[in-house]
Amino acid sequence: MSSTWGEKIKISIFGESHGAAIGVVLDGLPAGEELDFDAIALQMSRRAPGKDATATPRKESDLPNIVSGVLNGRTTGAPLCALMENTNTKSGDYENLKRIPRPGHADYPAYLRYGGFNDVRGGGHFSGRLTAPLVFAGAVCRQILQRRGIRIGSHVYSVSDCKDTPFSPSDIPEDLLQKLSSVPFPVINRDAEQAMRDTIEKARMAQDSVGGVIECALTGVPAGIGGPLFGGIEPVFSSILFGIPAVKGVEFGAGFGAAELYGSENNDAYYYEDGTVKTRTNNAGGILGGITTGMPIVFRAAFKPTPSIAREQDSIDLTAKTDAKLHVHGRHDPCIVSRAAPVVEAAAAIALINLMNL
Amino acid sequence: MSSTWGEKIKISIFGESHGAAIGVVLDGLPAGEELDFDAIALQMSRRAPGKDATATPRKESDLPNIVSGVLNGRTTGAPLCALMENTNTKSGDYENLKRIPRPGHADYPAYLRYGGFNDVRGGGHFSGRLTAPLVFAGAVCRQILQRRGIRIGSHVYSVSDCKDTPFSPSDIPEDLLQKLSSVPFPVINRDAEQAMRDTIEKARMAQDSVGGVIECALTGVPAGIGGPLFGGIEPVFSSILFGIPAVKGVEFGAGFGAAELYGSENNDAYYYEDGTVKTRTNNAGGILGGITTGMPIVFRAAFKPTPSIAREQDSIDLTAKTDAKLHVHGRHDPCIVSRAAPVVEAAAAIALINLMNL
Amino acid sequence: MSSTWGEKIKISIFGESHGAAIGVVLDGLPAGEELDFDAIALQMSRRAPGKDATATPRKESDLPNIVSGVLNGRTTGAPLCALMENTNTKSGDYENLKRIPRPGHADYPAYLRYGGFNDVRGGGHFSGRLTAPLVFAGAVCRQILQRRGIRIGSHVYSVSDCKDTPFSPSDIPEDLLQKLSSVPFPVINRDAEQAMRDTIEKARMAQDSVGGVIECALTGVPAGIGGPLFGGIEPVFSSILFGIPAVKGVEFGAGFGAAELYGSENNDAYYYEDGTVKTRTNNAGGILGGITTGMPIVFRAAFKPTPSIAREQDSIDLTAKTDAKLHVHGRHDPCIVSRAAPVVEAAAAIALINLMNL
Amino acid sequence: MSSTWGEKIKISIFGESHGAAIGVVLDGLPAGEELDFDAIALQMSRRAPGKDATATPRKESDLPNIVSGVLNGRTTGAPLCALMENTNTKSGDYENLKRIPRPGHADYPAYLRYGGFNDVRGGGHFSGRLTAPLVFAGAVCRQILQRRGIRIGSHVYSVSDCKDTPFSPSDIPEDLLQKLSSVPFPVINRDAEQAMRDTIEKARMAQDSVGGVIECALTGVPAGIGGPLFGGIEPVFSSILFGIPAVKGVEFGAGFGAAELYGSENNDAYYYEDGTVKTRTNNAGGILGGITTGMPIVFRAAFKPTPSIAREQDSIDLTAKTDAKLHVHGRHDPCIVSRAAPVVEAAAAIALINLMNL
């Protein structure tokens, strides 16, 4: 538990937002896997802040420095450690955060959990920046999966009340996932993107923030992966997805919508197509009894709005033990949902590879 | 993974629906905890089939037989194993299920996963009956938590489109949870119950089934439990909740609804009440940064409609490799949501106790 | 940890010596493995008390009752639970053990660990009887390994100062292991057996007990199993071997003897024999860098003498807080080493199967 | 498994001998623990090569660079990552090692395990250099334990057939452990040290190497730590001790010697001394039933002689598939036993802290 996840391929994430560096160790990778560093950089770039409508990956500070586990461009089978240096970390008066905790942030519970010894600068180990090593780890796992015919992609399903077209239940083409997983603001319907951007801009102008939902699909996953009870796709995926800061909901297939359906509607009827077993609908999200059916795995993760907002908020003064007003300074993302897409894809890749026999 | 869950207190669930018995081993329980067997029987009874509007716990076949770990009514600190015998298991022609898999059931993926060697009678290890040992384990953990001031209860939040009154964000009285967690069909608003029952009856008459949502709350949980990333309340809770058969979605606090809110709406403002830190709203569901805030933990789990329905369905014949019609015989629950309430509460108890230092 | 072991195939052992039953759950077994119940009974019989120079397996009370995970004589892939009932458990005045702890037994530290709530009757969960479920689990795993060409056997390497002929470093025939692993007092040199039996009888007459060493070998293990650091054969094997009550030392290959050798003596020179890589000596015990070399895995486990002896011993009175004399009643094994052989083999089978990709 | 160890406090070791750096992540450390960096440097120095009869810790390249988890000299509770750069890594023609494997090294089995993709330079991830991060991790844990009254020290119990005076069974003074754990060649009897040094020098002159045994003691450990079966002190300690390269045997208390004793000799008689429960002997090594008795934990780890020796050895040519002669170049430690002392102490500290409730 804590910052370590996985059994077959264990990831151990470390670092604080304003410390020397953040990073990750991947233990258990198969040996001899060639790594495509451009593909890794592309994923890092999609998550990086300050990016916008451009898909061009640019070199930036959180380009990973691989410390171990790779030789001549291939995995050695020994643990792979990658570091990302923290730069431009101007730590102002963060002591204030220990006194007046930000609503919606980990400040107050972390203070109790760590007796005030946790690093609060930039959110410390709770910072969204810690998703960078997760994206790195996922980018490595994704390549290994892709070599075995598995494709992962996601899109911004919604921002506030603006919704994209959902994935088709019957057909998710590989090149759609390929395209979505290489751009910074992935949507299926370009019109939806504009509405989302308008909503985000409006929130920014109002010194506010908005949340949203990422929908992710994995195709090419063989049927028969997973297991009953706690070894199923859903529990394993959710245990890493809910580890992403700001995720407050996860659903597979029809998800919460399934709870409103009749069995006759929700059951996915089987049929043969060219000798392959398929289902006409995919309310199961490709999973029955915790095991893959061969249909695409489809799930959604809900992100709450960024708690850092510029407008004044009600809080408390832990020292004076009185109510207090809080004014958070600094520039903050009015919406992190598009940047969360590569994080969700990374988590999915790490989860799936842990359930497979490579 | 698989049928084992937990670190501090490990549960290992075993058994098949039509085998000799099902059961569970709990390893890591504190010693000296007095067990209230009536309270355990009450929870088992809430989950048992064939119950209805009565809250009277009646002795029945899945009353647990405690094999080890308890002496003179108290835990010994050694692993506690409890068995529940399977009775009235009329195994008809289940071979058919290997040939024509039921839509929405694990039949087909399990066939692939286990090469056809899995026990399909009554769903085998995938049967909802396997939630009985989970309820037992939860009933034990719940008592230990209750002794430390923690109270757990849940209600049927919705059945199809009929909705109960949700938990109040500001106040969840202990006696409400006490009452909800002792009845077979827990609702806050009795009118909602009638609408739900009508909907279920309508589905039953139509040889169909309906899904629904359970909302669960835990009060009295100290602030400061949990941790960042994968050691948080959400990933740990979800990894056991999604292990419950038929759960397709889990959300904490405002959950998917938070994705539609603005930060200024979603952030829970802190204030002092009689020297205690509270929040006016509880969109966080009592959890920030994966750590408890001291407010009630509130979450919802979505259950898909029971896949076993009496009406004819489209399926395939795996032997003939052709499409086929399926007609499932036998009596089936048109809605398992109310029976899922004690299962959800049990999972919550097991999850929470694993994160605490007892 | 505690009474649960393993990652790929988890075993969870439960029960107390004088409780209703003891047993084990195996989670993660491959599906479709045919079980030879006579072979299981033979191993259970080798461990059972009251046996002697006869190799005939006789039906007895700890014949396992398989509760789940097996159908039509084959594993289903679901957790396999087996129970062994406790019979003939005459629990006398065991309260005395809480007051005057037996030297060399867990009585005193267990009292502290469990606050006096542990079941002390017959040793409770600390009893050597808990090795019965371990032998069962090992007998299942052994069959699966044997089907893949792996053979496991052990012999009584020593009892007190009487020593058997050790395994040959160059050649351990499969039929030797087959023979050793099917008899109750396995030795390579029949003369050694007589000396051992004389020593044991002498100890018994003196109201005393003796210890000894089991040497175990596994042949047919493919080269390349295991890994560096904590994933190596030695750490994994030792973590289960030291879980056997009374084991106080474990060594692989030349073991402690290697510490007295020169590198030029200890290094095992490679050579080709009919195209296969072999070593002329096997000081490594078939393991280098934690990974199998293809040579037999050879290790030894040292068992302390049974602490239960009939003669008067110095102890303390925990109630009066004074020194006290202790006189343990009842019949006790003067030597458990021969009965430990199937336990050691079982542990080795469980350990190895956890490191393999089946 | 693999290069990750622990449950409460997980360590994840990474790096290859001639890669950019080696290091370790510790996840689960308590927050607010002050770190004594000089004490850490002292332990690193004891393990570092090229040291001799001087106890002065000198700054050297594997001084750890702390990347995360520490702020203002105290642990933050977030994962602590420390890096040690690799310098002076002259990688010669290591390709040869893939063709002609060194006897006694991991070369051949690692080649099979990793399909030839592992980094063989300097031993790669199998190098003894990987014990540096282990020593670092242990130095951190040791300080936390020391603050709770626990003291850890070890001495060179033997080199080849030269033996030091063993720890006294009745009394291990804290200042003896303090002294032993701060010098590079710890012995109790200075005469033994001279004989050991002579033996090592003789081996060096003969282009050979020697093995030896480290004996380690932990005092101040509260009674009641550990548990039965696989959660005991012995299985937990051994699973990390056998992870140290070159360890081929581990024994607790009387260990293999106990197998030659009578029960009446081996049982440690209890008595009261000033109201405290003690035993007159300590053949149990402070552990009964896997649980601490309050007496010192005492164990020994056997190290095989360094396999790297300068003299010509018989090996094979994996390419030509013929027998071949091998001549290993470079300077090698004729004995690593004294340098292993801080490694063994580190492993003991990490193991113990995982079993305690801090």
Tab-separated table of N, CA and C in Angstrom, chain A residues 8-94:
chain	number	residue	atom	x	y	z
A	8	LYS	N	3.002	-8.424	-9.865
A	8	LYS	CA	3.957	-8.903	-10.871
A	8	LYS	C	4.933	-7.807	-11.258
A	9	ILE	N	4.395	-6.658	-11.575
A	9	ILE	CA	5.231	-5.497	-11.870
A	9	ILE	C	4.887	-4.455	-10.824
A	10	LYS	N	5.809	-4.279	-9.892
A	10	LYS	CA	5.582	-3.339	-8.784
A	10	LYS	C	6.083	-1.976	-9.184
A	11	ILE	N	5.268	-0.951	-8.928
A	11	ILE	CA	5.776	0.406	-9.086
A	11	ILE	C	5.858	1.046	-7.717
A	12	SER	N	6.925	1.800	-7.520
A	12	SER	CA	7.138	2.497	-6.257
A	12	SER	C	7.432	3.946	-6.605
A	13	ILE	N	6.473	4.812	-6.286
A	13	ILE	CA	6.569	6.223	-6.658
A	13	ILE	C	7.082	7.035	-5.477
A	14	PHE	N	7.991	7.962	-5.770
A	14	PHE	CA	8.555	8.769	-4.681
A	14	PHE	C	8.675	10.220	-5.115
A	15	GLY	N	8.894	11.084	-4.146
A	15	GLY	CA	9.168	12.474	-4.448
A	15	GLY	C	8.121	13.428	-3.921
A	16	GLU	N	8.549	14.648	-3.758
A	16	GLU	CA	7.644	15.716	-3.358
A	16	GLU	C	7.743	16.829	-4.391
A	17	SER	N	6.695	17.588	-4.502
A	17	SER	CA	6.588	18.586	-5.553
A	17	SER	C	7.781	19.541	-5.597
A	18	HIS	N	8.239	19.975	-4.441
A	18	HIS	CA	9.330	20.950	-4.403
A	18	HIS	C	10.622	20.356	-3.861
A	19	GLY	N	10.735	19.029	-3.854
A	19	GLY	CA	11.981	18.397	-3.450
A	19	GLY	C	12.963	18.371	-4.605
A	20	ALA	N	14.017	17.594	-4.453
A	20	ALA	CA	15.051	17.544	-5.483
A	20	ALA	C	14.510	16.911	-6.769
A	21	ALA	N	13.776	15.835	-6.619
A	21	ALA	CA	13.278	15.125	-7.795
A	21	ALA	C	12.110	14.244	-7.392
A	22	ILE	N	11.369	13.818	-8.395
A	22	ILE	CA	10.359	12.786	-8.208
A	22	ILE	C	10.744	11.622	-9.104
A	23	GLY	N	10.124	10.482	-8.910
A	23	GLY	CA	10.503	9.361	-9.768
A	23	GLY	C	9.740	8.110	-9.427
A	24	VAL	N	10.170	7.024	-10.040
A	24	VAL	CA	9.475	5.750	-9.891
A	24	VAL	C	10.446	4.603	-10.129
A	25	VAL	N	10.232	3.516	-9.405
A	25	VAL	CA	10.946	2.270	-9.659
A	25	VAL	C	9.922	1.262	-10.167
A	26	LEU	N	10.223	0.604	-11.269
A	26	LEU	CA	9.390	-0.497	-11.775
A	26	LEU	C	10.167	-1.792	-11.575
A	27	ASP	N	9.639	-2.673	-10.773
A	27	ASP	CA	10.318	-3.938	-10.492
A	27	ASP	C	9.493	-5.087	-11.070
A	28	GLY	N	10.127	-5.899	-11.891
A	28	GLY	CA	9.431	-7.062	-12.441
A	28	GLY	C	9.182	-6.978	-13.941
A	29	LEU	N	9.708	-5.947	-14.591
A	29	LEU	CA	9.530	-5.832	-16.041
A	29	LEU	C	10.195	-7.014	-16.747
A	30	PRO	N	9.595	-7.488	-17.813
A	30	PRO	CA	10.291	-8.514	-18.596
A	30	PRO	C	11.572	-7.937	-19.219
A	31	ALA	N	12.546	-8.802	-19.414
A	31	ALA	CA	13.823	-8.362	-19.998
A	31	ALA	C	13.726	-8.329	-21.516
A	32	GLY	N	14.540	-7.483	-22.127
A	32	GLY	CA	14.653	-7.482	-23.581
A	32	GLY	C	13.628	-6.645	-24.302
A	33	GLU	N	12.808	-5.912	-23.560
A	33	GLU	CA	11.799	-5.064	-24.198
A	33	GLU	C	12.456	-3.764	-24.674
A	34	GLU	N	12.317	-3.497	-25.948
A	34	GLU	CA	12.883	-2.267	-26.499
A	34	GLU	C	12.011	-1.092	-26.064
A	35	LEU	N	12.643	-0.004	-25.665
A	35	LEU	CA	11.871	1.163	-25.236
A	35	LEU	C	11.924	2.245	-26.304
A	36	ASP	N	10.778	2.800	-26.605
A	36	ASP	CA	10.674	3.903	-27.550
A	36	ASP	C	10.618	5.188	-26.716
A	37	PHE	N	11.758	5.866	-26.665
A	37	PHE	CA	11.843	7.024	-25.772
A	37	PHE	C	11.016	8.203	-26.266
A	38	ASP	N	10.820	8.298	-27.569
A	38	ASP	CA	9.965	9.358	-28.096
A	38	ASP	C	8.525	9.141	-27.649
A	39	ALA	N	8.119	7.887	-27.667
A	39	ALA	CA	6.751	7.582	-27.242
A	39	ALA	C	6.580	7.900	-25.753
A	40	ILE	N	7.626	7.640	-24.979
A	40	ILE	CA	7.561	8.004	-23.552
A	40	ILE	C	7.472	9.523	-23.410
A	41	ALA	N	8.320	10.228	-24.157
A	41	ALA	CA	8.328	11.695	-24.074
A	41	ALA	C	6.981	12.270	-24.488
A	42	LEU	N	6.356	11.656	-25.471
A	42	LEU	CA	5.042	12.131	-25.912
A	42	LEU	C	4.029	12.056	-24.769
A	43	GLN	N	4.025	10.935	-24.049
A	43	GLN	CA	3.072	10.797	-22.941
A	43	GLN	C	3.391	11.789	-21.826
A	44	MET	N	4.687	11.935	-21.511
A	44	MET	CA	5.076	12.901	-20.477
A	44	MET	C	4.604	14.293	-20.879
A	45	SER	N	4.738	14.576	-22.161
A	45	SER	CA	4.395	15.892	-22.673
A	45	SER	C	2.885	16.141	-22.575
A	46	ARG	N	2.068	15.115	-22.847
A	46	ARG	CA	0.615	15.282	-22.760
A	46	ARG	C	0.194	15.656	-21.340
A	47	ARG	N	0.926	15.125	-20.343
A	47	ARG	CA	0.576	15.409	-18.960
A	47	ARG	C	1.135	16.740	-18.451
A	48	ALA	N	2.233	17.181	-19.090
A	48	ALA	CA	2.952	18.350	-18.587
A	48	ALA	C	2.074	19.590	-18.581
A	49	PRO	N	2.293	20.477	-17.628
A	49	PRO	CA	1.484	21.700	-17.570
A	49	PRO	C	1.913	22.682	-18.660
A	50	GLY	N	1.064	23.635	-18.896
A	50	GLY	CA	1.421	24.722	-19.806
A	50	GLY	C	1.307	24.346	-21.267
A	51	LYS	N	0.777	23.150	-21.540
A	51	LYS	CA	0.596	22.737	-22.932
A	51	LYS	C	-0.817	23.123	-23.366
A	52	ASP	N	-0.949	23.248	-24.674
A	52	ASP	CA	-2.309	23.469	-25.124
A	52	ASP	C	-2.595	22.711	-26.399
A	53	ALA	N	-3.228	23.370	-27.328
A	53	ALA	CA	-3.836	22.666	-28.463
A	53	ALA	C	-2.835	21.957	-29.366
A	54	THR	N	-1.587	22.024	-29.027
A	54	THR	CA	-0.602	21.407	-29.916
A	54	THR	C	-0.213	19.997	-29.472
A	55	ALA	N	-0.038	19.133	-30.437
A	55	ALA	CA	0.330	17.758	-30.121
A	55	ALA	C	1.837	17.542	-30.173
A	56	THR	N	2.564	18.591	-30.490
A	56	THR	CA	4.010	18.436	-30.607
A	56	THR	C	4.639	18.205	-29.239
A	57	PRO	N	5.286	17.082	-29.076
A	57	PRO	CA	5.963	16.894	-27.795
A	57	PRO	C	7.193	17.785	-27.728
A	58	ARG	N	7.288	18.582	-26.711
A	58	ARG	CA	8.518	19.367	-26.579
A	58	ARG	C	9.300	18.920	-25.359
A	59	LYS	N	10.588	18.996	-25.500
A	59	LYS	CA	11.495	18.654	-24.411
A	59	LYS	C	11.201	19.542	-23.208
A	60	GLU	N	11.104	18.984	-22.077
A	60	GLU	CA	10.852	19.829	-20.916
A	60	GLU	C	11.467	19.205	-19.677
A	61	SER	N	11.291	19.889	-18.585
A	61	SER	CA	12.062	19.513	-17.411
A	61	SER	C	11.701	18.133	-16.890
A	62	ASP	N	10.463	17.705	-17.054
A	62	ASP	CA	10.227	16.390	-16.475
A	62	ASP	C	10.472	15.236	-17.441
A	63	LEU	N	11.353	15.491	-18.404
A	63	LEU	CA	11.855	14.404	-19.227
A	63	LEU	C	12.577	13.446	-18.291
A	64	PRO	N	12.237	12.189	-18.338
A	64	PRO	CA	12.785	11.267	-17.338
A	64	PRO	C	14.255	10.920	-17.568
A	65	ASN	N	14.957	10.836	-16.470
A	65	ASN	CA	16.347	10.411	-16.468
A	65	ASN	C	16.374	8.964	-15.973
A	66	ILE	N	16.692	8.050	-16.881
A	66	ILE	CA	16.634	6.635	-16.513
A	66	ILE	C	17.924	6.221	-15.815
A	67	VAL	N	17.769	5.772	-14.588
A	67	VAL	CA	18.919	5.516	-13.720
A	67	VAL	C	19.364	4.062	-13.799
A	68	SER	N	18.451	3.175	-14.060
A	68	SER	CA	18.782	1.749	-14.016
A	68	SER	C	17.793	0.934	-14.818
A	69	GLY	N	18.136	-0.299	-15.097
A	69	GLY	CA	17.190	-1.234	-15.674
A	69	GLY	C	17.088	-1.206	-17.180
A	70	VAL	N	17.839	-0.314	-17.823
A	70	VAL	CA	17.812	-0.228	-19.284
A	70	VAL	C	19.253	-0.232	-19.792
A	71	LEU	N	19.512	-1.036	-20.790
A	71	LEU	CA	20.846	-1.092	-21.398
A	71	LEU	C	20.668	-1.246	-22.899
A	72	ASN	N	21.379	-0.418	-23.632
A	72	ASN	CA	21.269	-0.451	-25.098
A	72	ASN	C	19.814	-0.330	-25.550
A	73	GLY	N	19.054	0.481	-24.821
A	73	GLY	CA	17.676	0.751	-25.238
A	73	GLY	C	16.679	-0.339	-24.908
A	74	ARG	N	17.129	-1.356	-24.185
A	74	ARG	CA	16.213	-2.441	-23.842
A	74	ARG	C	16.194	-2.663	-22.328
A	75	THR	N	15.068	-3.148	-21.846
A	75	THR	CA	14.993	-3.473	-20.424
A	75	THR	C	15.926	-4.641	-20.118
A	76	THR	N	16.544	-4.558	-18.931
A	76	THR	CA	17.478	-5.619	-18.532
A	76	THR	C	16.785	-6.674	-17.673
A	77	GLY	N	15.581	-6.385	-17.210
A	77	GLY	CA	14.903	-7.283	-16.280
A	77	GLY	C	15.145	-6.884	-14.838
A	78	ALA	N	16.135	-6.020	-14.605
A	78	ALA	CA	16.376	-5.469	-13.262
A	78	ALA	C	15.472	-4.250	-13.076
A	79	PRO	N	15.258	-3.830	-11.822
A	79	PRO	CA	14.358	-2.698	-11.596
A	79	PRO	C	14.755	-1.467	-12.410
A	80	LEU	N	13.759	-0.851	-13.005
A	80	LEU	CA	13.969	0.361	-13.794
A	80	LEU	C	13.609	1.559	-12.915
A	81	CYS	N	14.592	2.408	-12.657
A	81	CYS	CA	14.321	3.639	-11.904
A	81	CYS	C	14.445	4.830	-12.829
A	82	ALA	N	13.453	5.708	-12.807
A	82	ALA	CA	13.505	6.940	-13.592
A	82	ALA	C	13.280	8.128	-12.678
A	83	LEU	N	14.067	9.155	-12.891
A	83	LEU	CA	13.975	10.379	-12.094
A	83	LEU	C	13.526	11.544	-12.960
A	84	MET	N	12.741	12.420	-12.375
A	84	MET	CA	12.400	13.679	-13.029
A	84	MET	C	12.740	14.798	-12.064
A	85	GLU	N	13.648	15.654	-12.459
A	85	GLU	CA	14.065	16.730	-11.558
A	85	GLU	C	12.967	17.768	-11.377
A	86	ASN	N	12.924	18.313	-10.210
A	86	ASN	CA	12.021	19.432	-9.968
A	86	ASN	C	12.767	20.719	-10.232
A	87	THR	N	12.235	21.547	-11.104
A	87	THR	CA	12.856	22.845	-11.370
A	87	THR	C	11.782	23.895	-11.211
A	88	ASN	N	12.186	25.124	-11.207
A	88	ASN	CA	11.228	26.230	-11.075
A	88	ASN	C	10.330	26.057	-9.860
A	89	THR	N	10.896	25.568	-8.810
A	89	THR	CA	10.088	25.369	-7.619
A	89	THR	C	10.320	26.522	-6.670
A	90	LYS	N	9.481	27.504	-6.821
A	90	LYS	CA	9.577	28.658	-5.925
A	90	LYS	C	8.697	28.392	-4.718
A	91	SER	N	9.347	28.025	-3.640
A	91	SER	CA	8.574	27.731	-2.439
A	91	SER	C	8.409	28.987	-1.620
A	92	GLY	N	7.220	29.512	-1.645
A	92	GLY	CA	6.963	30.736	-0.901
A	92	GLY	C	6.654	30.406	0.546
A	93	ASP	N	5.735	31.117	1.079
A	93	ASP	CA	5.393	30.929	2.478
A	93	ASP	C	4.398	29.783	2.612
A	94	TYR	N	4.936	28.585	2.638
A	94	TYR	CA	4.043	27.436	2.715
A	94	TYR	C	3.662	27.100	4.153
